Amino acid sequence: MGAPSPLRLGYYPFVPSVSIAPIRKERPLNAADHESPSVTIEQSVITLDHVDKSFGSFVAVRDLVLDVAPGEFFALLGPSGCGKTTTLRMIAGFDQPTSGRVLLGGHDQAGIPPHKRSINTVFQQYALFPHLSVFDNVAFGPRSRKMSGAAVVEAVERLLDIVHMEEFSKRKPAQLSGGQQQRVALARALVNRPSALLLDEPLAALDQKLRQVMQFELKRIQRETGTTFVLVTHDQEEALSMSDRIAVMSQGRIEQIGSPSEIYRTPATMFVAGFIGTANMLPATVVDIKGATATVALADGTRTRTNRMQSGVAVGKAVTLMLRPESMQLTSTRPDGPSVAVTISDATFQGAHTRLALRTDDGAMFLGHGKGAAQVGEQGWLTWPDNDAFLLAGEARSVGATGTDVDLVEASL
């Protein structure tokens, strides 16, 4: 009985005519060095050039423009239905754009099927051949390319060493844990040295602790091979912890592309501010701008200053003050700086800190971090340092912490 068709298994061997990027050991592009890498179409591994995708009257992807640099760990992040998996499928070749171009290494991929593209894909279900050993699963691609026996052994042993699975080479997939199966799937996808590896929610099937461990493993493997990784996920922690850059998507559009720090600290839109982590939103009005610093007044007249803001913020305009929970502190007496009167409605111990749910007199809910014991019903003042706030142009749909109103969360997703 022959092996199942590889096209149904998320593994795509290359034809000999495809240019293959070598596995390299040098350090790949890192967001700490290059916050927003600028590459030409010829230099980029993957380019989406004004890509649209429609299914009948439904538009899944709208005017996508992005470049992924060599050696980059790039994430497509967004809620279910935002178009990220459709985007991945167009890069892989399973779907064709309605308009626009997908380019790999500067070459238009129109009409090129998945198995002839210089990339590989790892899906949620690893689809390992159950009747083959770990070694033979990884060797399937090189053998399909008619590599010599010695070259196959060398290539497979190198990848099994990188993914730390060399001592399990004779085991069958059923004898492996979920994390081990994923590492075998990664080795199988990387052994033919693709120019990029596409990962579609690769950690979704693992339990929380194993997901956290595999985040480190994926990043380590990516660094050691130097291969460009493109991760599709709805998990913000995964994207923030592993990626050099992130494209946040919503309703088929890219809301923002940036490093994890940029996305978290300086969101480009209200959606990004609310979707990435938790954000406390306060309506305010700009009363003065001097140099790079804006002074805003909250609804109760409290004033605060910040030098962090979107473009378009102007004197007299309504803005939204965004504060992350870790920036907000609870004090028992009113401080000299900006503050909001609150009552503790819930305190949840989370190890390094206690998460505090804090309600204002007008019913708005905020989230902050505290240390030590906190009593429900205790009153105090929520305060923050100047310049920790970020100003978003316009007014948020709700006041208080994002992610605390079930109806609003469901509406955003």
GROMACS .gro file of C-alpha atoms in nm:
model
  413
    1MET     CA    1   0.000   0.000   0.000
    2GLY     CA    2   0.145   0.336  -0.106
    3ALA     CA    3   0.184   0.635   0.123
    4PRO     CA    4  -0.110   0.880   0.131
    5SER     CA    5  -0.088   1.176  -0.102
    6PRO     CA    6   0.132   1.440   0.063
    7LEU     CA    7  -0.092   1.718  -0.067
    8ARG     CA    8  -0.359   1.613   0.180
    9LEU     CA    9  -0.122   1.609   0.474
   10GLY     CA   10   0.012   1.960   0.495
   11TYR     CA   11   0.354   1.857   0.367
   12TYR     CA   12   0.474   1.964   0.027
   13PRO     CA   13   0.799   1.832  -0.120
   14PHE     CA   14   0.975   2.053  -0.370
   15VAL     CA   15   1.049   1.988  -0.733
   16PRO     CA   16   1.420   2.009  -0.821
   17SER     CA   17   1.376   2.329  -1.023
   18VAL     CA   18   1.272   2.536  -0.718
   19SER     CA   19   1.540   2.756  -0.565
   20ILE     CA   20   1.591   2.644  -0.204
   21ALA     CA   21   1.727   2.864   0.072
   22PRO     CA   22   2.003   2.693   0.273
   23ILE     CA   23   1.972   2.628   0.644
   24ARG     CA   24   2.197   2.878   0.813
   25LYS     CA   25   2.317   2.933   1.166
   26GLU     CA   26   2.355   3.309   1.174
   27ARG     CA   27   2.116   3.514   1.384
   28PRO     CA   28   1.799   3.609   1.193
   29LEU     CA   29   1.637   3.949   1.181
   30ASN     CA   30   1.527   4.056   1.527
   31ALA     CA   31   1.272   4.323   1.609
   32ALA     CA   32   1.499   4.463   1.879
   33ASP     CA   33   1.749   4.556   1.606
   34HIS     CA   34   1.505   4.653   1.330
   35GLU     CA   35   1.166   4.763   1.457
   36SER     CA   36   1.015   4.779   1.107
   37PRO     CA   37   1.240   4.617   0.848
   38SER     CA   38   1.220   4.780   0.507
   39VAL     CA   39   1.270   4.538   0.219
   40THR     CA   40   1.204   4.553  -0.152
   41ILE     CA   41   0.988   4.297  -0.332
   42GLU     CA   42   1.308   4.137  -0.464
   43GLN     CA   43   1.455   4.110  -0.113
   44SER     CA   44   1.145   3.985   0.069
   45VAL     CA   45   1.066   3.618   0.112
   46ILE     CA   46   0.690   3.678   0.094
   47THR     CA   47   0.509   3.976  -0.057
   48LEU     CA   48   0.135   4.043  -0.066
   49ASP     CA   49   0.067   4.312  -0.325
   50HIS     CA   50  -0.283   4.460  -0.278
   51VAL     CA   51  -0.440   4.116  -0.231
   52ASP     CA   52  -0.819   4.073  -0.215
   53LYS     CA   53  -1.011   3.750  -0.166
   54SER     CA   54  -1.388   3.710  -0.201
   55PHE     CA   55  -1.613   3.409  -0.164
   56GLY     CA   56  -1.922   3.508  -0.359
   57SER     CA   57  -2.044   3.835  -0.209
   58PHE     CA   58  -1.838   3.786   0.110
   59VAL     CA   59  -1.505   3.969   0.113
   60ALA     CA   60  -1.263   3.773   0.334
   61VAL     CA   61  -0.947   3.975   0.268
   62ARG     CA   62  -0.928   4.340   0.163
   63ASP     CA   63  -0.630   4.511  -0.003
   64LEU     CA   64  -0.357   4.331   0.195
   65VAL     CA   65  -0.010   4.478   0.153
   66LEU     CA   66   0.288   4.335   0.343
   67ASP     CA   67   0.645   4.211   0.302
   68VAL     CA   68   0.808   3.942   0.515
   69ALA     CA   69   1.186   3.972   0.544
   70PRO     CA   70   1.436   3.682   0.526
   71GLY     CA   71   1.488   3.510   0.861
   72GLU     CA   72   1.192   3.689   1.021
   73PHE     CA   73   0.939   3.537   1.260
   74PHE     CA   74   0.619   3.704   1.140
   75ALA     CA   75   0.272   3.660   1.292
   76LEU     CA   76  -0.075   3.713   1.147
   77LEU     CA   77  -0.285   3.781   1.456
   78GLY     CA   78  -0.656   3.839   1.487
   79PRO     CA   79  -0.991   3.701   1.603
   80SER     CA   80  -1.176   3.420   1.427
   81GLY     CA   81  -1.305   3.526   1.087
   82CYS     CA   82  -1.058   3.813   1.041
   83GLY     CA   83  -0.902   3.662   0.727
   84LYS     CA   84  -0.569   3.541   0.864
   85THR     CA   85  -0.611   3.174   0.765
   86THR     CA   86  -0.741   3.274   0.421
   87THR     CA   87  -0.426   3.484   0.384
   88LEU     CA   88  -0.208   3.187   0.481
   89ARG     CA   89  -0.391   2.964   0.233
   90MET     CA   90  -0.326   3.212  -0.047
   91ILE     CA   91   0.045   3.223   0.039
   92ALA     CA   92   0.054   2.841   0.043
   93GLY     CA   93  -0.137   2.819  -0.286
   94PHE     CA   94  -0.455   2.646  -0.167
   95ASP     CA   95  -0.661   2.954  -0.256
   96GLN     CA   96  -0.601   3.206  -0.533
   97PRO     CA   97  -0.645   3.582  -0.479
   98THR     CA   98  -0.948   3.742  -0.638
   99SER     CA   99  -0.716   4.031  -0.722
  100GLY     CA  100  -0.362   4.134  -0.637
  101ARG     CA  101  -0.044   3.926  -0.631
  102VAL     CA  102   0.130   3.680  -0.400
  103LEU     CA  103   0.506   3.680  -0.457
  104LEU     CA  104   0.768   3.445  -0.313
  105GLY     CA  105   1.123   3.568  -0.347
  106GLY     CA  106   0.998   3.836  -0.586
  107HIS     CA  107   0.828   3.586  -0.820
  108ASP     CA  108   0.453   3.599  -0.886
  109GLN     CA  109   0.291   3.271  -0.777
  110ALA     CA  110  -0.022   3.297  -0.993
  111GLY     CA  111  -0.112   2.948  -1.116
  112ILE     CA  112   0.167   2.774  -0.923
  113PRO     CA  113   0.027   2.484  -0.713
  114PRO     CA  114   0.121   2.431  -0.346
  115HIS     CA  115   0.368   2.147  -0.405
  116LYS     CA  116   0.573   2.361  -0.646
  117ARG     CA  117   0.608   2.660  -0.412
  118SER     CA  118   0.929   2.705  -0.214
  119ILE     CA  119   0.744   2.695   0.120
  120ASN     CA  120   0.599   2.434   0.355
  121THR     CA  121   0.301   2.436   0.591
  122VAL     CA  122   0.240   2.289   0.937
  123PHE     CA  123  -0.126   2.269   1.039
  124GLN     CA  124  -0.297   2.216   1.374
  125GLN     CA  125  -0.324   1.845   1.298
  126TYR     CA  126   0.032   1.734   1.234
  127ALA     CA  127  -0.078   1.452   0.995
  128LEU     CA  128   0.227   1.234   1.051
  129PHE     CA  129   0.228   0.902   0.868
  130PRO     CA  130   0.113   0.665   1.146
  131HIS     CA  131   0.282   0.358   0.994
  132LEU     CA  132   0.623   0.524   0.959
  133SER     CA  133   0.888   0.585   1.223
  134VAL     CA  134   0.997   0.935   1.323
  135PHE     CA  135   1.302   0.899   1.099
  136ASP     CA  136   1.100   0.783   0.799
  137ASN     CA  137   0.842   1.059   0.846
  138VAL     CA  138   1.115   1.321   0.827
  139ALA     CA  139   1.289   1.135   0.543
  140PHE     CA  140   0.975   1.127   0.327
  141GLY     CA  141   1.048   1.462   0.159
  142PRO     CA  142   1.415   1.409   0.076
  143ARG     CA  143   1.338   1.062  -0.058
  144SER     CA  144   1.061   1.201  -0.278
  145ARG     CA  145   1.325   1.433  -0.427
  146LYS     CA  146   1.544   1.130  -0.508
  147MET     CA  147   1.825   1.232  -0.275
  148SER     CA  148   2.096   0.972  -0.215
  149GLY     CA  149   2.073   0.752   0.091
  150ALA     CA  150   2.368   0.919   0.262
  151ALA     CA  151   2.228   1.268   0.192
  152VAL     CA  152   1.889   1.165   0.334
  153VAL     CA  153   2.048   1.033   0.653
  154GLU     CA  154   2.256   1.348   0.695
  155ALA     CA  155   1.960   1.581   0.638
  156VAL     CA  156   1.724   1.390   0.868
  157GLU     CA  157   1.976   1.351   1.150
  158ARG     CA  158   2.056   1.724   1.135
  159LEU     CA  159   1.689   1.820   1.172
  160LEU     CA  160   1.617   1.562   1.442
  161ASP     CA  161   1.912   1.705   1.635
  162ILE     CA  162   1.777   2.060   1.597
  163VAL     CA  163   1.430   1.961   1.724
  164HIS     CA  164   1.579   1.738   1.999
  165MET     CA  165   1.415   1.419   1.870
  166GLU     CA  166   1.720   1.217   1.765
  167GLU     CA  167   1.674   0.957   2.041
  168PHE     CA  168   1.313   0.895   1.934
  169SER     CA  169   1.393   0.831   1.568
  170LYS     CA  170   1.265   0.470   1.571
  171ARG     CA  171   0.935   0.543   1.743
  172LYS     CA  172   0.598   0.562   1.568
  173PRO     CA  173   0.381   0.877   1.605
  174ALA     CA  174   0.139   0.697   1.840
  175GLN     CA  175   0.427   0.651   2.085
  176LEU     CA  176   0.494   1.025   2.107
  177SER     CA  177   0.342   1.308   2.311
  178GLY     CA  178   0.168   1.600   2.144
  179GLY     CA  179   0.472   1.823   2.177
  180GLN     CA  180   0.700   1.553   2.035
  181GLN     CA  181   0.467   1.499   1.739
  182GLN     CA  182   0.477   1.869   1.666
  183ARG     CA  183   0.857   1.873   1.667
  184VAL     CA  184   0.859   1.582   1.422
  185ALA     CA  185   0.613   1.773   1.199
  186LEU     CA  186   0.844   2.075   1.212
  187ALA     CA  187   1.148   1.864   1.122
  188ARG     CA  188   0.958   1.708   0.831
  189ALA     CA  189   0.855   2.051   0.703
  190LEU     CA  190   1.206   2.199   0.742
  191VAL     CA  191   1.418   1.914   0.610
  192ASN     CA  192   1.381   2.025   0.246
  193ARG     CA  193   1.503   2.373   0.340
  194PRO     CA  194   1.200   2.584   0.244
  195SER     CA  195   1.235   2.960   0.199
  196ALA     CA  196   0.953   2.999   0.454
  197LEU     CA  197   0.749   2.785   0.690
  198LEU     CA  198   0.379   2.861   0.740
  199LEU     CA  199   0.231   2.765   1.078
  200ASP     CA  200  -0.149   2.755   1.109
  201GLU     CA  201  -0.243   2.764   1.481
  202PRO     CA  202   0.030   2.504   1.552
  203LEU     CA  203  -0.011   2.509   1.931
  204ALA     CA  204  -0.391   2.503   1.947
  205ALA     CA  205  -0.415   2.130   2.022
  206LEU     CA  206  -0.172   2.143   2.317
  207ASP     CA  207  -0.253   2.208   2.681
  208GLN     CA  208  -0.154   2.543   2.830
  209LYS     CA  209   0.173   2.439   2.996
  210LEU     CA  210   0.294   2.255   2.687
  211ARG     CA  211   0.195   2.552   2.468
  212GLN     CA  212   0.417   2.779   2.676
  213VAL     CA  213   0.712   2.540   2.647
  214MET     CA  214   0.658   2.499   2.273
  215GLN     CA  215   0.661   2.876   2.224
  216PHE     CA  216   1.025   2.874   2.335
  217GLU     CA  217   1.095   2.566   2.123
  218LEU     CA  218   0.948   2.718   1.808
  219LYS     CA  219   1.152   3.035   1.851
  220ARG     CA  220   1.469   2.837   1.921
  221ILE     CA  221   1.417   2.618   1.613
  222GLN     CA  222   1.347   2.923   1.399
  223ARG     CA  223   1.666   3.091   1.517
  224GLU     CA  224   1.881   2.781   1.471
  225THR     CA  225   1.758   2.714   1.117
  226GLY     CA  226   1.731   3.079   1.014
  227THR     CA  227   1.412   2.995   0.823
  228THR     CA  228   1.141   3.257   0.780
  229PHE     CA  229   0.837   3.158   0.991
  230VAL     CA  230   0.486   3.293   0.934
  231LEU     CA  231   0.255   3.213   1.225
  232VAL     CA  232  -0.124   3.237   1.213
  233THR     CA  233  -0.281   3.263   1.558
  234HIS     CA  234  -0.560   3.423   1.758
  235ASP     CA  235  -0.351   3.391   2.076
  236GLN     CA  236  -0.198   3.728   2.164
  237GLU     CA  237   0.055   3.575   2.406
  238GLU     CA  238   0.189   3.346   2.132
  239ALA     CA  239   0.229   3.632   1.887
  240LEU     CA  240   0.385   3.871   2.139
  241SER     CA  241   0.630   3.618   2.282
  242MET     CA  242   0.757   3.462   1.957
  243SER     CA  243   0.732   3.717   1.677
  244ASP     CA  244   0.973   3.975   1.542
  245ARG     CA  245   0.677   4.156   1.383
  246ILE     CA  246   0.301   4.117   1.399
  247ALA     CA  247   0.024   4.205   1.156
  248VAL     CA  248  -0.300   4.254   1.350
  249MET     CA  249  -0.603   4.180   1.134
  250SER     CA  250  -0.973   4.261   1.168
  251GLN     CA  251  -1.255   4.210   0.919
  252GLY     CA  252  -1.017   4.119   0.639
  253ARG     CA  253  -0.791   4.421   0.680
  254ILE     CA  254  -0.453   4.480   0.844
  255GLU     CA  255  -0.501   4.723   1.131
  256GLN     CA  256  -0.132   4.754   1.219
  257ILE     CA  257   0.206   4.598   1.145
  258GLY     CA  258   0.483   4.642   1.400
  259SER     CA  259   0.708   4.484   1.659
  260PRO     CA  260   0.539   4.331   1.966
  261SER     CA  261   0.644   4.636   2.169
  262GLU     CA  262   0.499   4.878   1.911
  263ILE     CA  263   0.173   4.686   1.886
  264TYR     CA  264   0.132   4.672   2.264
  265ARG     CA  265   0.253   5.018   2.364
  266THR     CA  266   0.149   5.231   2.065
  267PRO     CA  267  -0.158   5.074   1.901
  268ALA     CA  268  -0.261   5.229   1.570
  269THR     CA  269  -0.637   5.185   1.620
  270MET     CA  270  -0.898   5.136   1.892
  271PHE     CA  271  -0.933   4.774   1.780
  272VAL     CA  272  -0.564   4.700   1.829
  273ALA     CA  273  -0.563   4.872   2.168
  274GLY     CA  274  -0.852   4.656   2.288
  275PHE     CA  275  -0.756   4.330   2.121
  276ILE     CA  276  -0.392   4.316   2.235
  277GLY     CA  277  -0.390   4.243   2.606
  278THR     CA  278  -0.615   4.448   2.831
  279ALA     CA  279  -0.647   4.823   2.803
  280ASN     CA  280  -0.817   5.072   3.034
  281MET     CA  281  -0.993   5.340   2.829
  282LEU     CA  282  -1.079   5.685   2.964
  283PRO     CA  283  -1.247   5.959   2.758
  284ALA     CA  284  -1.062   6.291   2.762
  285THR     CA  285  -1.021   6.620   2.580
  286VAL     CA  286  -0.691   6.771   2.470
  287VAL     CA  287  -0.647   7.110   2.641
  288ASP     CA  288  -0.287   7.188   2.545
  289ILE     CA  289   0.004   7.060   2.336
  290LYS     CA  290   0.355   7.189   2.399
  291GLY     CA  291   0.628   7.034   2.190
  292ALA     CA  292   0.579   6.656   2.205
  293THR     CA  293   0.368   6.663   2.525
  294ALA     CA  294  -0.010   6.683   2.537
  295THR     CA  295  -0.218   6.777   2.842
  296VAL     CA  296  -0.566   6.625   2.855
  297ALA     CA  297  -0.862   6.669   3.087
  298LEU     CA  298  -1.069   6.372   3.202
  299ALA     CA  299  -1.445   6.395   3.245
  300ASP     CA  300  -1.411   6.498   3.613
  301GLY     CA  301  -1.157   6.771   3.530
  302THR     CA  302  -0.849   6.570   3.631
  303ARG     CA  303  -0.553   6.657   3.409
  304THR     CA  304  -0.269   6.435   3.298
  305ARG     CA  305   0.020   6.469   3.055
  306THR     CA  306   0.177   6.231   2.809
  307ASN     CA  307   0.426   6.240   2.523
  308ARG     CA  308   0.285   5.925   2.366
  309MET     CA  309   0.004   5.974   2.115
  310GLN     CA  310  -0.131   5.900   1.770
  311SER     CA  311  -0.104   6.147   1.488
  312GLY     CA  312  -0.419   6.355   1.454
  313VAL     CA  313  -0.440   6.443   1.825
  314ALA     CA  314  -0.513   6.817   1.845
  315VAL     CA  315  -0.619   7.078   2.100
  316GLY     CA  316  -0.994   7.072   2.160
  317LYS     CA  317  -1.035   6.724   2.011
  318ALA     CA  318  -1.186   6.426   2.191
  319VAL     CA  319  -0.935   6.150   2.263
  320THR     CA  320  -0.919   5.822   2.451
  321LEU     CA  321  -0.657   5.776   2.721
  322MET     CA  322  -0.528   5.417   2.708
  323LEU     CA  323  -0.357   5.270   3.014
  324ARG     CA  324  -0.232   4.914   3.055
  325PRO     CA  325  -0.313   4.746   3.391
  326GLU     CA  326   0.054   4.724   3.490
  327SER     CA  327   0.079   5.105   3.468
  328MET     CA  328  -0.203   5.162   3.720
  329GLN     CA  329  -0.152   5.156   4.096
  330LEU     CA  330  -0.406   5.160   4.378
  331THR     CA  331  -0.344   5.397   4.669
  332SER     CA  332  -0.545   5.449   4.987
  333THR     CA  333  -0.514   5.830   4.976
  334ARG     CA  334  -0.562   6.064   4.683
  335PRO     CA  335  -0.224   6.130   4.517
  336ASP     CA  336  -0.102   6.459   4.378
  337GLY     CA  337  -0.097   6.326   4.021
  338PRO     CA  338  -0.384   6.203   3.801
  339SER     CA  339  -0.624   5.961   3.968
  340VAL     CA  340  -0.970   5.805   3.959
  341ALA     CA  341  -1.174   5.711   4.269
  342VAL     CA  342  -1.252   5.336   4.269
  343THR     CA  343  -1.380   5.050   4.482
  344ILE     CA  344  -1.229   4.700   4.463
  345SER     CA  345  -1.498   4.467   4.328
  346ASP     CA  346  -1.275   4.162   4.279
  347ALA     CA  347  -0.917   4.057   4.363
  348THR     CA  348  -0.759   3.757   4.188
  349PHE     CA  349  -0.420   3.625   4.298
  350GLN     CA  350  -0.205   3.547   3.989
  351GLY     CA  351   0.133   3.468   4.140
  352ALA     CA  352   0.358   3.766   4.065
  353HIS     CA  353   0.073   4.010   4.123
  354THR     CA  354  -0.292   4.036   4.220
  355ARG     CA  355  -0.532   4.136   3.945
  356LEU     CA  356  -0.773   4.396   4.074
  357ALA     CA  357  -1.115   4.468   3.924
  358LEU     CA  358  -1.197   4.826   4.021
  359ARG     CA  359  -1.532   4.999   3.979
  360THR     CA  360  -1.582   5.375   3.961
  361ASP     CA  361  -1.879   5.562   4.109
  362ASP     CA  362  -2.043   5.580   3.764
  363GLY     CA  363  -2.011   5.202   3.713
  364ALA     CA  364  -1.710   5.180   3.480
  365MET     CA  365  -1.481   4.882   3.540
  366PHE     CA  366  -1.101   4.909   3.536
  367LEU     CA  367  -0.830   4.647   3.575
  368GLY     CA  368  -0.510   4.710   3.767
  369HIS     CA  369  -0.229   4.519   3.933
  370GLY     CA  370  -0.161   4.516   4.305
  371LYS     CA  371   0.078   4.351   4.548
  372GLY     CA  372  -0.009   4.199   4.881
  373ALA     CA  373  -0.355   4.154   5.028
  374ALA     CA  374  -0.650   4.342   4.879
  375GLN     CA  375  -1.001   4.338   5.023
  376VAL     CA  376  -1.316   4.343   4.812
  377GLY     CA  377  -1.510   4.658   4.898
  378GLU     CA  378  -1.198   4.855   4.986
  379GLN     CA  379  -1.195   5.206   4.841
  380GLY     CA  380  -0.899   5.392   4.701
  381TRP     CA  381  -0.754   5.589   4.414
  382LEU     CA  382  -0.631   5.450   4.087
  383THR     CA  383  -0.327   5.647   3.968
  384TRP     CA  384  -0.062   5.626   3.699
  385PRO     CA  385   0.266   5.799   3.606
  386ASP     CA  386   0.268   6.072   3.344
  387ASN     CA  387   0.378   5.941   3.002
  388ASP     CA  388   0.252   5.588   3.074
  389ALA     CA  389  -0.075   5.678   2.903
  390PHE     CA  390  -0.117   5.659   2.525
  391LEU     CA  391  -0.360   5.891   2.346
  392LEU     CA  392  -0.587   5.749   2.077
  393ALA     CA  393  -0.770   5.991   1.850
  394GLY     CA  394  -1.150   5.970   1.891
  395GLU     CA  395  -1.373   5.811   2.153
  396ALA     CA  396  -1.382   5.445   2.250
  397ARG     CA  397  -1.715   5.262   2.240
  398SER     CA  398  -1.697   5.198   2.613
  399VAL     CA  399  -1.526   5.342   2.921
  400GLY     CA  400  -1.309   5.119   3.136
  401ALA     CA  401  -1.122   4.795   3.076
  402THR     CA  402  -1.150   4.607   2.749
  403GLY     CA  403  -1.225   4.238   2.783
  404THR     CA  404  -1.459   4.269   3.083
  405ASP     CA  405  -1.790   4.307   2.895
  406VAL     CA  406  -1.895   3.977   2.738
  407ASP     CA  407  -2.129   4.140   2.483
  408LEU     CA  408  -1.862   4.385   2.366
  409VAL     CA  409  -1.599   4.111   2.339
  410GLU     CA  410  -1.833   3.893   2.133
  411ALA     CA  411  -1.916   4.188   1.910
  412SER     CA  412  -1.547   4.260   1.848
  413LEU     CA  413  -1.478   3.896   1.759
   0.00000   0.00000   0.00000
